[in-house]
PDB file of C-alpha atoms in Angstrom:
ATOM      1  CA  MET A   1      -9.802  12.713   7.620  1.00 72.00           C
ATOM      2  CA  TYR A   2      -6.727  12.964   4.910  1.00 81.00           C
ATOM      3  CA  VAL A   3      -3.919  10.079   5.797  1.00 88.00           C
ATOM      4  CA  THR A   4      -0.723  11.232   3.873  1.00 91.00           C
ATOM      5  CA  ARG A   5       1.433   9.294   1.658  1.00 94.00           C
ATOM      6  CA  GLU A   6       4.387   8.888   5.299  1.00 96.00           C
ATOM      7  CA  ALA A   7       1.317   7.369   7.394  1.00 95.00           C
ATOM      8  CA  ASP A   8       0.272   4.933   4.358  1.00 95.00           C
ATOM      9  CA  TYR A   9       4.138   3.110   4.508  1.00 96.00           C
ATOM     10  CA  ALA A  10       3.355   4.022   8.538  1.00 98.00           C
ATOM     11  CA  VAL A  11       0.846   2.119   9.090  1.00 97.00           C
ATOM     12  CA  ARG A  12       2.240  -0.808   6.586  1.00 96.00           C
ATOM     13  CA  CYS A  13       6.033  -0.673   8.173  1.00 97.00           C
ATOM     14  CA  VAL A  14       4.033  -1.468  11.109  1.00 98.00           C
ATOM     15  CA  LEU A  15       2.052  -4.376   9.978  1.00 96.00           C
ATOM     16  CA  HIS A  16       5.222  -5.587   8.726  1.00 96.00           C
ATOM     17  CA  LEU A  17       6.923  -5.488  11.842  1.00 97.00           C
ATOM     18  CA  SER A  18       3.673  -7.239  13.000  1.00 97.00           C
ATOM     19  CA  LYS A  19       3.780 -10.772  10.835  1.00 96.00           C
ATOM     20  CA  SER A  20       7.086 -11.296  13.205  1.00 92.00           C
ATOM     21  CA  PRO A  21       6.728  -9.222  16.327  1.00 87.00           C
ATOM     22  CA  GLU A  22       9.713 -10.997  18.448  1.00 89.00           C
ATOM     23  CA  GLU A  23      12.089 -10.549  15.220  1.00 93.00           C
ATOM     24  CA  THR A  24      14.453  -7.504  14.043  1.00 96.00           C
ATOM     25  CA  VAL A  25      13.905  -6.397  10.982  1.00 96.00           C
ATOM     26  CA  PRO A  26      16.536  -4.036   9.635  1.00 95.00           C
ATOM     27  CA  ALA A  27      14.867  -1.014   7.501  1.00 94.00           C
ATOM     28  CA  ASN A  28      16.416  -3.023   4.521  1.00 94.00           C
ATOM     29  CA  ASP A  29      14.001  -5.984   4.424  1.00 96.00           C
ATOM     30  CA  ILE A  30      10.524  -3.535   5.530  1.00 96.00           C
ATOM     31  CA  SER A  31      11.758  -0.936   2.476  1.00 95.00           C
ATOM     32  CA  LYS A  32      11.903  -3.202  -0.556  1.00 96.00           C
ATOM     33  CA  SER A  33       9.017  -5.843   0.873  1.00 94.00           C
ATOM     34  CA  MET A  34       7.181  -2.282   0.763  1.00 92.00           C
ATOM     35  CA  SER A  35       9.081  -0.603  -2.414  1.00 92.00           C
ATOM     36  CA  VAL A  36       9.489   2.141  -0.614  1.00 92.00           C
ATOM     37  CA  PRO A  37      13.414   4.194  -1.022  1.00 91.00           C
ATOM     38  CA  ARG A  38      15.280   2.815   2.608  1.00 92.00           C
ATOM     39  CA  SER A  39      16.094   6.587   3.847  1.00 92.00           C
ATOM     40  CA  PHE A  40      11.830   7.616   3.422  1.00 94.00           C
ATOM     41  CA  VAL A  41      11.085   3.884   5.661  1.00 96.00           C
ATOM     42  CA  ALA A  42      14.504   4.868   8.123  1.00 95.00           C
ATOM     43  CA  LYS A  43      12.772   8.510   8.640  1.00 96.00           C
ATOM     44  CA  ILE A  44       8.933   7.080   9.230  1.00 97.00           C
ATOM     45  CA  LEU A  45      10.784   4.316  11.937  1.00 98.00           C
ATOM     46  CA  GLN A  46      12.643   6.753  13.661  1.00 97.00           C
ATOM     47  CA  ARG A  47       9.345   9.130  13.870  1.00 97.00           C
ATOM     48  CA  LEU A  48       7.996   5.409  15.727  1.00 98.00           C
ATOM     49  CA  VAL A  49      10.608   4.941  17.787  1.00 98.00           C
ATOM     50  CA  LYS A  50      10.014   8.095  19.329  1.00 98.00           C
ATOM     51  CA  LYS A  51       6.377   7.763  19.696  1.00 98.00           C
ATOM     52  CA  GLY A  52       7.240   4.106  21.326  1.00 98.00           C
ATOM     53  CA  ILE A  53       5.615   2.609  18.874  1.00 98.00           C
ATOM     54  CA  VAL A  54       8.594   0.217  17.761  1.00 98.00           C
ATOM     55  CA  VAL A  55      12.156  -0.509  18.548  1.00 98.00           C
ATOM     56  CA  SER A  56      15.662  -0.113  16.839  1.00 96.00           C
ATOM     57  CA  VAL A  57      18.442  -2.701  18.113  1.00 95.00           C
ATOM     58  CA  ARG A  58      21.706  -1.597  16.730  1.00 93.00           C
ATOM     59  CA  GLY A  59      24.618  -3.404  15.505  1.00 87.00           C
ATOM     60  CA  VAL A  60      24.831  -6.151  12.816  1.00 86.00           C
ATOM     61  CA  GLN A  61      21.863  -8.115  13.433  1.00 86.00           C
ATOM     62  CA  GLY A  62      19.930  -4.319  14.443  1.00 91.00           C
ATOM     63  CA  GLY A  63      16.865  -3.245  12.622  1.00 95.00           C
ATOM     64  CA  PHE A  64      13.988  -2.222  13.943  1.00 97.00           C
ATOM     65  CA  GLN A  65      11.200  -4.639  16.241  1.00 97.00           C
ATOM     66  CA  LEU A  66       7.615  -3.441  18.082  1.00 98.00           C
ATOM     67  CA  ALA A  67       7.612  -2.079  21.236  1.00 98.00           C
ATOM     68  CA  ARG A  68       4.494  -3.959  22.343  1.00 97.00           C
ATOM     69  CA  LYS A  69       2.529  -7.027  20.200  1.00 97.00           C
ATOM     70  CA  PRO A  70       0.126  -5.923  17.431  1.00 98.00           C
ATOM     71  CA  LYS A  71      -2.770  -6.867  19.491  1.00 98.00           C
ATOM     72  CA  ASP A  72      -2.012  -3.381  21.479  1.00 98.00           C
ATOM     73  CA  ILE A  73      -0.924  -1.613  18.754  1.00 98.00           C
ATOM     74  CA  ASN A  74      -4.435   0.706  16.613  1.00 98.00           C
ATOM     75  CA  LEU A  75      -3.511   2.524  13.275  1.00 97.00           C
ATOM     76  CA  LEU A  76      -5.199   5.803  15.615  1.00 96.00           C
ATOM     77  CA  GLU A  77      -2.122   5.761  16.666  1.00 97.00           C
ATOM     78  CA  VAL A  78       0.509   5.049  14.285  1.00 98.00           C
ATOM     79  CA  ILE A  79      -1.531   7.952  12.592  1.00 96.00           C
ATOM     80  CA  GLU A  80      -1.663  10.295  14.950  1.00 95.00           C
ATOM     81  CA  ALA A  81       2.247   8.898  15.352  1.00 97.00           C
ATOM     82  CA  ILE A  82       3.240   9.960  11.725  1.00 96.00           C
ATOM     83  CA  GLN A  83       0.776  13.392  11.120  1.00 92.00           C
ATOM     84  CA  GLY A  84      -0.520  14.301  14.533  1.00 88.00           C
ATOM     85  CA  PRO A  85      -4.776  14.183  14.827  1.00 82.00           C
ATOM     86  CA  SER A  86      -6.709  14.811  12.007  1.00 73.00           C
ATOM     87  CA  ALA A  87      -9.589  15.514  11.294  1.00 58.00           C
ATOM     88  CA  ALA A  88     -12.428  16.401   8.498  1.00 56.00           C
ATOM     89  CA  ASN A  89     -12.484  20.246   9.626  1.00 57.00           C
ATOM     90  CA  ILE A  90     -10.021  22.017  12.682  1.00 60.00           C
ATOM     91  CA  CYS A  91     -13.046  22.947  14.382  1.00 61.00           C
ATOM     92  CA  ALA A  92     -13.485  19.935  15.316  1.00 54.00           C
ATOM     93  CA  LEU A  93     -10.530  19.005  16.711  1.00 57.00           C
ATOM     94  CA  ASN A  94     -10.142  22.006  19.148  1.00 59.00           C
ATOM     95  CA  LYS A  95     -13.224  24.056  19.842  1.00 59.00           C
ATOM     96  CA  LYS A  96     -11.293  26.897  21.253  1.00 63.00           C
ATOM     97  CA  THR A  97      -9.773  27.561  17.006  1.00 62.00           C
ATOM     98  CA  CYS A  98     -13.570  28.304  16.104  1.00 65.00           C
ATOM     99  CA  ARG A  99     -14.962  31.210  17.117  1.00 66.00           C
ATOM    100  CA  LEU A 100     -18.057  30.162  15.668  1.00 64.00           C
ATOM    101  CA  SER A 101     -18.493  26.321  17.051  1.00 59.00           C
ATOM    102  CA  ASN A 102     -21.128  27.670  19.841  1.00 67.00           C
ATOM    103  CA  THR A 103     -23.530  28.627  16.499  1.00 69.00           C
ATOM    104  CA  CYS A 104     -22.776  27.348  13.995  1.00 77.00           C
ATOM    105  CA  ALA A 105     -24.453  24.202  12.959  1.00 81.00           C
ATOM    106  CA  VAL A 106     -22.149  22.550  11.050  1.00 79.00           C
ATOM    107  CA  HIS A 107     -20.022  22.215  13.727  1.00 74.00           C
ATOM    108  CA  PRO A 108     -21.150  19.294  15.398  1.00 79.00           C
ATOM    109  CA  VAL A 109     -21.614  17.319  12.211  1.00 82.00           C
ATOM    110  CA  TRP A 110     -17.569  17.463  11.882  1.00 79.00           C
ATOM    111  CA  VAL A 111     -16.583  16.979  15.332  1.00 80.00           C
ATOM    112  CA  GLU A 112     -18.835  13.275  14.943  1.00 86.00           C
ATOM    113  CA  ILE A 113     -17.522  12.888  12.294  1.00 86.00           C
ATOM    114  CA  ARG A 114     -13.912  13.108  13.413  1.00 84.00           C
ATOM    115  CA  GLU A 115     -14.915  10.608  16.320  1.00 88.00           C
ATOM    116  CA  MET A 116     -16.464   8.145  14.414  1.00 93.00           C
ATOM    117  CA  VAL A 117     -12.917   7.680  12.306  1.00 91.00           C
ATOM    118  CA  GLU A 118     -11.213   7.852  15.237  1.00 91.00           C
ATOM    119  CA  LYS A 119     -13.564   5.157  16.875  1.00 95.00           C
ATOM    120  CA  LYS A 120     -13.391   3.021  14.013  1.00 96.00           C
ATOM    121  CA  LEU A 121      -9.246   3.331  13.554  1.00 95.00           C
ATOM    122  CA  LYS A 122      -9.197   2.878  17.308  1.00 96.00           C
ATOM    123  CA  GLU A 123     -10.522  -0.801  16.880  1.00 96.00           C
ATOM    124  CA  LYS A 124      -8.494  -1.906  13.481  1.00 97.00           C
ATOM    125  CA  ASP A 125      -5.028  -3.152  15.791  1.00 97.00           C
ATOM    126  CA  PHE A 126      -2.165  -4.515  14.197  1.00 98.00           C
ATOM    127  CA  ALA A 127      -3.716  -8.525  15.066  1.00 97.00           C
ATOM    128  CA  ALA A 128      -6.771  -8.483  13.773  1.00 96.00           C
ATOM    129  CA  LEU A 129      -5.885  -6.658  10.320  1.00 96.00           C
ATOM    130  CA  LEU A 130      -2.568  -9.698   9.974  1.00 94.00           C
ATOM    131  CA  LYS A 131      -6.031 -11.753   9.555  1.00 91.00           C
ATOM    132  CA  LYS A 132      -7.209 -10.345   6.637  1.00 76.00           C
TER     133      LYS A 132
END
């Protein structure tokens, strides 16, 4: 599984918001803490809003906060919110896309790898990550 730079930044955004889950944090503060351009952070946060991971608050005291508790958000969910489902090989995502999946000796290996990675990423919630 390849994690894009944008997905990595999304994980960092959620981790930043997890430090004070009840507070509304301006995108500018998140941007500064990560040394990432504000426009890029804002774009990522909007995608997380659309997926129900983050909520945006308008107004002078506006910004972003988590839609759920950090313990209820996992790494897989955040990564897939940005880059969609991932796998080492496309046939591991959908058996129908590979016409050789029934006879291919490697297909089960790709599926097993994808399942192992997904399992690990699902196990890692943001409350646990804060403890590290």
